[in-house]
Coordinates of C-alpha atoms and ligand atoms in Angstrom, one line a residue:
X1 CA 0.0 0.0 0.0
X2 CA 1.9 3.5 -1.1
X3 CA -0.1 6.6 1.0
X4 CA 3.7 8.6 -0.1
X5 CA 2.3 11.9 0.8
X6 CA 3.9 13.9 -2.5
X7 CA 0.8 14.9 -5.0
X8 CA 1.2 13.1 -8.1
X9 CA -0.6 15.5 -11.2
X10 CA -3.5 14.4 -12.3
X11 CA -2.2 13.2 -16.0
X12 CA -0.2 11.0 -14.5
X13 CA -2.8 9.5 -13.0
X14 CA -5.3 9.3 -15.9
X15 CA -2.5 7.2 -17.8
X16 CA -1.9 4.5 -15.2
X17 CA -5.9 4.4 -15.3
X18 CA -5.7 4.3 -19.4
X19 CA -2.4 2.4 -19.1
X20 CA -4.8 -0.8 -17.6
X21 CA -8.2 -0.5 -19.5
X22 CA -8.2 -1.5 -22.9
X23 CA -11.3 -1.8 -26.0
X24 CA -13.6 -4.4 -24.7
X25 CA -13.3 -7.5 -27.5
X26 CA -16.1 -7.6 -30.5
X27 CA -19.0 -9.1 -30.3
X28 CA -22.3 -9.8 -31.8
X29 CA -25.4 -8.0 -31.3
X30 CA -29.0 -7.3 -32.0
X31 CA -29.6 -4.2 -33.5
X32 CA -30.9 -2.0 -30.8
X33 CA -28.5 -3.3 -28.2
X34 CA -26.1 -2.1 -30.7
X35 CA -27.3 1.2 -30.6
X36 CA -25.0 3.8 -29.2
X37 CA -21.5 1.7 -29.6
X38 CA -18.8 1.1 -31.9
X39 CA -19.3 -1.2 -35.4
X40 CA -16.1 -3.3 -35.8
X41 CA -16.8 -4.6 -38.8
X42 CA -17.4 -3.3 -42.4
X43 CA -21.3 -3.7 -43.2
X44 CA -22.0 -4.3 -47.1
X45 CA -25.6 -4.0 -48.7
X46 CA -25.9 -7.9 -50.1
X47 CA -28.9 -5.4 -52.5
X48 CA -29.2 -2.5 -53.8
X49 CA -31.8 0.7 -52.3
X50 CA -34.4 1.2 -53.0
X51 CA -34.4 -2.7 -53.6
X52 CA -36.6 -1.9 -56.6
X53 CA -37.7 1.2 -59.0
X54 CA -40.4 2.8 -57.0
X55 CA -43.0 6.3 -56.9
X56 CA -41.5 8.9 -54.8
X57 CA -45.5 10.3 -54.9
X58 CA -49.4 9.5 -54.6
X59 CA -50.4 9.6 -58.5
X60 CA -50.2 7.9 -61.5
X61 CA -47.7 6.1 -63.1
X62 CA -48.0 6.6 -67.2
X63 CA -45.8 6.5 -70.0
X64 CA -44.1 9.7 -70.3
X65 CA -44.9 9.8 -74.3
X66 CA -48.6 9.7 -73.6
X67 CA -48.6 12.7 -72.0
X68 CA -46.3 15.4 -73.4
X69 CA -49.0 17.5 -74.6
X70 CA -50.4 17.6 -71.2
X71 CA -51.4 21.4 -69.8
X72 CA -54.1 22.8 -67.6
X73 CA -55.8 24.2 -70.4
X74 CA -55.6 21.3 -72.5
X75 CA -55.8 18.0 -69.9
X76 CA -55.2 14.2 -71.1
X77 CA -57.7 12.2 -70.3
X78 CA -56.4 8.8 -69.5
X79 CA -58.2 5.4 -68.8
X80 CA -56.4 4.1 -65.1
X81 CA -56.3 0.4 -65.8
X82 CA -55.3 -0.2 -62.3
X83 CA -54.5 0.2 -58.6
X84 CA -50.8 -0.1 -57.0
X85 CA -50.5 0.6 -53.1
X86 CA -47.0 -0.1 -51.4
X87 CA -46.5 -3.5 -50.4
X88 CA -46.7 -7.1 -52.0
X89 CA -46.5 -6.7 -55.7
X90 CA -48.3 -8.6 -58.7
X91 CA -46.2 -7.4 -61.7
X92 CA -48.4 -5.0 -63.4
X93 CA -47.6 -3.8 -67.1
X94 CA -49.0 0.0 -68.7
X95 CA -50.2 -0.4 -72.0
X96 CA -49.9 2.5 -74.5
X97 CA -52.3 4.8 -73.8
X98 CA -53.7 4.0 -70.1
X99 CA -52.0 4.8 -66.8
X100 CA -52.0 3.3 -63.1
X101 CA -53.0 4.8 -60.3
X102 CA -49.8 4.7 -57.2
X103 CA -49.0 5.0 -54.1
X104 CA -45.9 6.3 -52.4
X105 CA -43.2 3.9 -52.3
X106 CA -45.2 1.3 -54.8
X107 CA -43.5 -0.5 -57.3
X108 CA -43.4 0.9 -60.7
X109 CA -45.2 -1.2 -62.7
X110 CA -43.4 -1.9 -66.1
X111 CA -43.6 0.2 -69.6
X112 CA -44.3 3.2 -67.0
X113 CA -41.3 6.1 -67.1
X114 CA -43.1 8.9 -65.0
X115 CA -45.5 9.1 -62.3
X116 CA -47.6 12.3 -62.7
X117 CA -48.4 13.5 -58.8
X118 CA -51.7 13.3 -57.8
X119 CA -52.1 17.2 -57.5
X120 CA -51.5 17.5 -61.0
X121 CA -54.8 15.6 -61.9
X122 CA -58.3 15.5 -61.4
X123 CA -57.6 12.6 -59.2
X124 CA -59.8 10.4 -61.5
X125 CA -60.5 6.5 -60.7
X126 CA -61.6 5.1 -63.8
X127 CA -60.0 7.8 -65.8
X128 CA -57.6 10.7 -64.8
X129 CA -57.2 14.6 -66.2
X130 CA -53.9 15.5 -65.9
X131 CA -52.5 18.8 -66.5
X132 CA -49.1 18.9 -66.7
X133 CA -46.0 16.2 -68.3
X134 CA -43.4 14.8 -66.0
X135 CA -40.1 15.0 -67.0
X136 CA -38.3 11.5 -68.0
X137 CA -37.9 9.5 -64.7
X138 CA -39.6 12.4 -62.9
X139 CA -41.3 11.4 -59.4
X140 CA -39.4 7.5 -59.9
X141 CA -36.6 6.5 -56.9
X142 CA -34.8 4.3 -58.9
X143 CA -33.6 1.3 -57.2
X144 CA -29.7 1.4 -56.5
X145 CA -30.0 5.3 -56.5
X146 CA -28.8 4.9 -52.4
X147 CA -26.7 1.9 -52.0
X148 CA -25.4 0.0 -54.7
X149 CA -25.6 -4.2 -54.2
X150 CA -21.8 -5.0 -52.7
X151 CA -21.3 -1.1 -51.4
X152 CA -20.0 -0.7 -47.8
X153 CA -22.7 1.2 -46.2
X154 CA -21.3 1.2 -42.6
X155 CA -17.4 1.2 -42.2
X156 CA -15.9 -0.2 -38.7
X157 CA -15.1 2.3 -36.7
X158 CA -18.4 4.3 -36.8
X159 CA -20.7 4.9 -33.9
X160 CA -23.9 3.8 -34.1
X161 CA -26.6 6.0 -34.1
X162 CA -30.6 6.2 -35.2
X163 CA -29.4 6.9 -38.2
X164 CA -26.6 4.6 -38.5
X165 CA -29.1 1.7 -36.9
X166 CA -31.5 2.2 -39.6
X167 CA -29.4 2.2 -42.3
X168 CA -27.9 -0.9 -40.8
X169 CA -31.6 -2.7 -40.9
X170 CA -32.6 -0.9 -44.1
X171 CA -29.5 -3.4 -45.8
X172 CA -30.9 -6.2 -43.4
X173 CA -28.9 -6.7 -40.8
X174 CA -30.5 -7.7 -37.3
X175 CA -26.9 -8.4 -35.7
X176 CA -23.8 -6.1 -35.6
X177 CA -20.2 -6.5 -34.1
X178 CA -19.7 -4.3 -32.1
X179 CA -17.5 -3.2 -29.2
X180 CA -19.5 -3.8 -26.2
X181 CA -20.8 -1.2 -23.4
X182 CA -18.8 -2.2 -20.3
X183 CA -20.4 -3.3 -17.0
X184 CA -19.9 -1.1 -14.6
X185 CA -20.5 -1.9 -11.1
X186 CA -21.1 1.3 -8.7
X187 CA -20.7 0.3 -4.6
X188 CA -21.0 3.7 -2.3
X189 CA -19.5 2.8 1.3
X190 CA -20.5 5.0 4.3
X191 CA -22.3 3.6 7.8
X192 CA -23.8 6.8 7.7
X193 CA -25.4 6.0 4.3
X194 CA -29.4 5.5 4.0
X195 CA -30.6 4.4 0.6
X196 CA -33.0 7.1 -0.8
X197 CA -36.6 7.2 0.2
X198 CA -36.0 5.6 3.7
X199 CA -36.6 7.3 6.9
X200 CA -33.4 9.5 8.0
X201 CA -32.2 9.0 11.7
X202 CA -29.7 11.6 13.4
X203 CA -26.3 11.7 11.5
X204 CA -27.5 9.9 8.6
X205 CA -27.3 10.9 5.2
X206 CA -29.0 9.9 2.2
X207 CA -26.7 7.9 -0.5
X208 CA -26.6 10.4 -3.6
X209 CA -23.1 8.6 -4.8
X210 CA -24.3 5.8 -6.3
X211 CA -27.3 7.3 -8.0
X212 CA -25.1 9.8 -9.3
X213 CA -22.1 7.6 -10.0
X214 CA -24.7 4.9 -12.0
X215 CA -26.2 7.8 -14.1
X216 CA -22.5 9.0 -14.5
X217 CA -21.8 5.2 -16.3
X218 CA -24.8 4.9 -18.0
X219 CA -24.1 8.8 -19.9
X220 CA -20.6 7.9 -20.3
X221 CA -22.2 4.9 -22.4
X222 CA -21.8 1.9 -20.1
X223 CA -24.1 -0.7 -18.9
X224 CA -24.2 0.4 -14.8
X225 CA -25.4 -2.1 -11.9
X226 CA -26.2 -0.1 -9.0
X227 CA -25.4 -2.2 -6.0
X228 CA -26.2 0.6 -3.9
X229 CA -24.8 1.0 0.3
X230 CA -21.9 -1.4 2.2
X231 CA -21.5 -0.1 5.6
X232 CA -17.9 0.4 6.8
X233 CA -17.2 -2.9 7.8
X234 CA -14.3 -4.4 6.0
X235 CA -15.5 -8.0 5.6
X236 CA -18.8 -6.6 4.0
X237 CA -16.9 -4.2 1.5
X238 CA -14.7 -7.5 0.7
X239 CA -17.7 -9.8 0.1
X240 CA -19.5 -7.3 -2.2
X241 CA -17.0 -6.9 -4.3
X242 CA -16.1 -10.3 -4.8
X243 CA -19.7 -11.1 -5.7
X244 CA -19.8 -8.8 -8.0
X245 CA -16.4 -9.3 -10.0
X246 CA -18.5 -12.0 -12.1
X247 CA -20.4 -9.4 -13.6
X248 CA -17.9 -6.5 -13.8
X249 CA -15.8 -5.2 -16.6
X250 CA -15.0 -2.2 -14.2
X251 CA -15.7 -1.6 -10.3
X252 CA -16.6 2.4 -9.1
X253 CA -16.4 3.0 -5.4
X254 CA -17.4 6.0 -3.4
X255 CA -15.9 6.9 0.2
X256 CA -13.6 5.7 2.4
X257 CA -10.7 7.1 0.3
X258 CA -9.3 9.4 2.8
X259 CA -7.0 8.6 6.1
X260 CA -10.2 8.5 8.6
X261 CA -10.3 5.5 11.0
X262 CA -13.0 4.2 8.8
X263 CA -11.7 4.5 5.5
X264 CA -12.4 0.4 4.7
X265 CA -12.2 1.0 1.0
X266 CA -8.8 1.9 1.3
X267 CA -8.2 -0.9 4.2
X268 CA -9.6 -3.6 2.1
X269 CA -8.9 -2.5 -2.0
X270 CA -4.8 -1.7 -0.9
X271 CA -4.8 -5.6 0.0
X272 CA -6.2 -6.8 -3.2
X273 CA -4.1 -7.0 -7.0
X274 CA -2.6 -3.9 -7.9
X275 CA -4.5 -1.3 -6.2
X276 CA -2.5 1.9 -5.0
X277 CA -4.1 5.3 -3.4
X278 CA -2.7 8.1 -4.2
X279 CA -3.4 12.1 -3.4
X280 CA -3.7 13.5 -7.2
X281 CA -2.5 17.2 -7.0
X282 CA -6.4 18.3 -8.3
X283 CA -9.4 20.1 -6.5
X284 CA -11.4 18.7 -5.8
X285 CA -11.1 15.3 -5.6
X286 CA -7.6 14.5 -4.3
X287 CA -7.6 10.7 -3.1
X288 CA -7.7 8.7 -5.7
X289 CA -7.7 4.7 -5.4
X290 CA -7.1 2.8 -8.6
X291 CA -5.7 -0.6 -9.3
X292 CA -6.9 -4.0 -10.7
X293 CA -7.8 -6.7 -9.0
X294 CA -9.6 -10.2 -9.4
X295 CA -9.1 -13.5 -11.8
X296 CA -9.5 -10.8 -14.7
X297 CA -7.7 -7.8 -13.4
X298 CA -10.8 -6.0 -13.4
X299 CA -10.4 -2.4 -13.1
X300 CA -10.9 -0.8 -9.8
X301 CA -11.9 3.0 -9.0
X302 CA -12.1 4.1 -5.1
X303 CA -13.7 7.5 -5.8
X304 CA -13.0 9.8 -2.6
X305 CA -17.1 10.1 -1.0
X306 CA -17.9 14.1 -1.1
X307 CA -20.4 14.0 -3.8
X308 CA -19.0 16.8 -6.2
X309 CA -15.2 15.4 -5.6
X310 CA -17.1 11.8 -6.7
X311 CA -18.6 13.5 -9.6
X312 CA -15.5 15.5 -10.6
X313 CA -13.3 12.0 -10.6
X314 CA -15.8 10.2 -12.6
X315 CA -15.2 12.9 -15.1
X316 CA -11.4 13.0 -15.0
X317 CA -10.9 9.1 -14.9
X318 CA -13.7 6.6 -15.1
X319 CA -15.3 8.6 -18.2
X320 CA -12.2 8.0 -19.8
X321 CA -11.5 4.6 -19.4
X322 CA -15.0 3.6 -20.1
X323 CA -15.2 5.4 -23.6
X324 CA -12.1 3.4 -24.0
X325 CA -13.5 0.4 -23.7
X326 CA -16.1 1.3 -25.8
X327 CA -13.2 2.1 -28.7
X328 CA -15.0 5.5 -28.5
X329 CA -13.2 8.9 -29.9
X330 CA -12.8 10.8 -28.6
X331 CA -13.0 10.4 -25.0
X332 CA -12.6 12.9 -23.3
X333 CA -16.1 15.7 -23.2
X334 CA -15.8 18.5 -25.6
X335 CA -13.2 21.6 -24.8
X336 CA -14.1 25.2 -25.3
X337 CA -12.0 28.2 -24.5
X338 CA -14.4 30.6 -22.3
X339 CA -13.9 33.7 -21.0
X340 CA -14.2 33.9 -16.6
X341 CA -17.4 35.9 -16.2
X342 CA -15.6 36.3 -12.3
X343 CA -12.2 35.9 -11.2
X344 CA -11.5 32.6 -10.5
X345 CA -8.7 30.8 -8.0
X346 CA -6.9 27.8 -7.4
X347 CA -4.9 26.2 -4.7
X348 CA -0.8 26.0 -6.5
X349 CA 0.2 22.8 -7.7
X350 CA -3.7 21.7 -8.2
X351 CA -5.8 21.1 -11.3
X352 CA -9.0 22.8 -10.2
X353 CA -12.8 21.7 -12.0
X354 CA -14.4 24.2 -11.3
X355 CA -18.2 24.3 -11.3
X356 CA -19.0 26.8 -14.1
X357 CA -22.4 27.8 -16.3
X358 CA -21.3 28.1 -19.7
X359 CA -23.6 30.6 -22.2
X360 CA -22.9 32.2 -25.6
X361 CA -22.1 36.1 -25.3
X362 CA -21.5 37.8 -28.3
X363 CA -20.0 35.2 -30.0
X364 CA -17.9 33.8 -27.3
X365 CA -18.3 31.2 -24.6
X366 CA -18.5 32.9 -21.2
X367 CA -18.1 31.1 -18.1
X368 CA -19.8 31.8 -14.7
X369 CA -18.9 30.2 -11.5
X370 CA -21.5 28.7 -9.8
X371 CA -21.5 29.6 -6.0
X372 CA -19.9 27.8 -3.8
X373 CA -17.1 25.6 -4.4
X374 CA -17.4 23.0 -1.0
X375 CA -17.3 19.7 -2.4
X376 CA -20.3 18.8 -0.4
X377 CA -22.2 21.1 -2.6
X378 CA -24.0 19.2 -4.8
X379 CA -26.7 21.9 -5.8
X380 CA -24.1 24.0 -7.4
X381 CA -23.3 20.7 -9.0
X382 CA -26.5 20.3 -10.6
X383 CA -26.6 24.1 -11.6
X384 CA -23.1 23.8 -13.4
X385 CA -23.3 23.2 -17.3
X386 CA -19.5 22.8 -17.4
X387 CA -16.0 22.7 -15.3
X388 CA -13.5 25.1 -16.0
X389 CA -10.4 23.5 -15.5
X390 CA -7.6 25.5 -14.2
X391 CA -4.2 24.8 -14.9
X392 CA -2.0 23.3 -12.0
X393 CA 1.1 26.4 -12.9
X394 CA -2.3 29.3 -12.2
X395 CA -3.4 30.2 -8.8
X396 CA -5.9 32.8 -10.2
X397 CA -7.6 33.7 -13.6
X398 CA -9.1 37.1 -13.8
X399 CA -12.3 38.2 -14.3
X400 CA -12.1 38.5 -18.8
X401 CA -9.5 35.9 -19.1
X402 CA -9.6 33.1 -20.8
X403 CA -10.4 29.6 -19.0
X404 CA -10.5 25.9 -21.0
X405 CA -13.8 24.0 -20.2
X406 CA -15.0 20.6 -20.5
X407 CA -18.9 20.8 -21.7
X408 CA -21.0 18.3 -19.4
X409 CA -23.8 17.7 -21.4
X410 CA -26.5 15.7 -20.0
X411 CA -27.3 13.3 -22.7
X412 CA -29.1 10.2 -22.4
X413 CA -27.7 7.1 -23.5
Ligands
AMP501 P1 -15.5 9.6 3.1 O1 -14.5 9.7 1.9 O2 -16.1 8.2 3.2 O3 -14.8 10.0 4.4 O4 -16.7 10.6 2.8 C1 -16.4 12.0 2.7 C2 -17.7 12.7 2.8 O5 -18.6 12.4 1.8 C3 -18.4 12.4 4.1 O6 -19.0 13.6 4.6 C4 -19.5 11.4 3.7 O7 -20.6 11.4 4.6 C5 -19.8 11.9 2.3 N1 -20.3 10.8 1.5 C6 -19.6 9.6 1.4 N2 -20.3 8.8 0.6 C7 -21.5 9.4 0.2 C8 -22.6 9.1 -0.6 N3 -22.7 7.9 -1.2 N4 -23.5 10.0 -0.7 C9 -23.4 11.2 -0.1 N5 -22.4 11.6 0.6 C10 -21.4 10.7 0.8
MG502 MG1 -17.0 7.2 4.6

């Protein structure tokens, strides 16, 4: 166990975290569990699309020669020999001189090169006015005119989303390979911990690390098992995390981080694989435990237990290393250059996140602090948009300086 009381930056850190995790291996899977991660293979269209020449409109389909003279003063009257609606097909052919009725996304019947839209018609049944000529092909999608048969649609790589998953189906597929989400397995550790919606009793506090810490995983893209409270009893913490290595590509702690009497995570964890605690020279958030431990050197985080500091360390090291699993890129959250809206300060030799709403001021990002920067404060968490990070060499950015944030969106999986 190394508690070596120098402040190791917080890079250094991240790569011993990024050092261990590595892409989770391929594998196969329906569609919509697909959804969200990354293809790693190439997907080809066995057919063309449209599969098949087809009306882009409601109207009629018609040989384009029959109808050249058309104009609203001077209508041809054609006999409509037929009905086509989207869906099964019985090959249908347009003699000279008649037209079929169609629907969107019918089949074009054969010696038809047009289809005249409905609005340019009298909408006839048995026989149709129409008004106006189409051009050759007008109002036809002609089969191929997407995706050739044999083209790569989807190349590996790519992140898969709606658009991506349809297109995926629309070519037939009902399986991808795909880099899985990992399992992430979220613990929070505290005697003082009551699970939320259960009566409070003096000096007890409501668990809001694992809620946070789940939701946290799941935006970040991962599957998340909350396993919810261990009390601070070292035999406990041991057997809940050996139950649930079976189902965990990645472990996330909360608490017990520090150098209280009761700090178990760190009493148990430093005994197990590779795990080491360290104090990471950031703000908040300075103990850090990481390691691997387990049959599969499954990747450990002890998050420190003030809320915010929980939140912030998810951010700086388990985001990471999940989106790495998940072959994602990039990933790390989006970076902007802001200007402070107030001054700002940091403790020297720290990377401070700092708890910032971001808006759009005359064409520039501006950055506002949120009040109070207690790592306890989670309201100011949930007001915050962003984290302005301030460099480890700067002790104070003015007010009209610039800052670099990291954008927190709040996305859904
Ligand atoms: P610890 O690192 O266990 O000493 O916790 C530091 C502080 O964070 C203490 O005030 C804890 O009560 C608080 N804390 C720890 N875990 C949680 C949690 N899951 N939810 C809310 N607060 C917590
Ligand atoms: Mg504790």
């Amino acid at each position: 166990m190394s508690t070596g009381a120098a402040l190791i930056p917080v890079e250094e850190h991240l790569s011993r975290v990024l050092s261990v995790v590595t892409p989770l291996a391929p594998l196969q899977l329906g569609l919509m569990d697909a959804h969200g991660c990354v293809l790693t293979e190439d997907v080809e269209a066995p057919a063309p699309l449209p599969g098949f020449d087809n009306s882009a409109q409601d109207g009629y389909a018609v040989r384009r020669d029959d109808v050249l003279a058309a104009t609203a003063d001077a209508p041809v009257v054609l006999p409509v020999t037929g009905d086509i609606a989207a869906g099964p097909a019985s090959p249908l052919r347009v003699q000279p001189g008649v037209c079929v009725r169609i629907m969107t996304g019918a089949m074009m019947p054969a010696g038809a090169d047009a289809v005249v839209p409905l609005e340019w018609t009298d909408g006839g049944v048995a026989s149709v006015r129409i008004a106006r000529a189409p051009t050759p092909g007008q109002h036809v999608r002609r089969a191929g005119e997407d995706v050739a048969a044999g083209e790569v649609v989807l190349r590996a790589g790519t992140h898969l989303g709606a658009a991506q998953i349809g297109l995926a189906a629309a070519v037939g597929r009902s399986r991808l390979l795909v880099r899985p989400r990992p399992r992430v397995v979220v613990v929070s550790t505290g005697s003082e911990l009551v699970e939320a919606g259960h009566p409070l009793s003096p000096g007890r506090i409501v668990d809001a690390n694992s809620p946070a810490l789940t939701a946290a995983a799941l935006e970040a893209g991962a599957i998340a098992y909350r396993v919810g409270i261990v009390p601070d009893d070292p035999r406990q913490l041991a057997a809940t995390l050996e139950d649930q290595l079976v189902r965990a590509d990645v472990l996330v702690t909360s608490g017990g981080v520090s150098v209280g009497a009761y700090d178990v995570v760190k009493e148990v964890l430093s005994r197990l694989g590779t795990v080491r605690f360290d104090r990471v020279a950031m703000s908040p958030g300075m103990p850090q435990g990481f390691g691997t431990i387990g049959p599969d050197a499954t990747p450990v985080f002890g998050l420190p237990g003030n809320p915010v500091s929980a939140l912030v360390s998810f951010e700086a090291f388990v985001r990471p290393a999940l989106r790495t699993m998940l072959g994602a890129s990039p990933i790390e959250r989006p970076r902007v250059r802001a200007v402070a809206r107030e001054r700002l300060t940091s403790p020297a030799g720290k990377r401070s996140f700092l708890r910032v709403v971001l808006s759009v001021e005359a064409g520039s990002y501006v950055a506002a602090p949120v009040s109070g920067s207690g790592s306890h404060l989670l309201a100011g968490m949930s007001r915050a948009t962003a984290l302005a990070v301030v460099p480890e060499d700067v002790e104070v950015v003015q007010a009209g300086e610039q800052v670099e944030v990291l954008v927190l969106e709040r996305r859904s999986r």
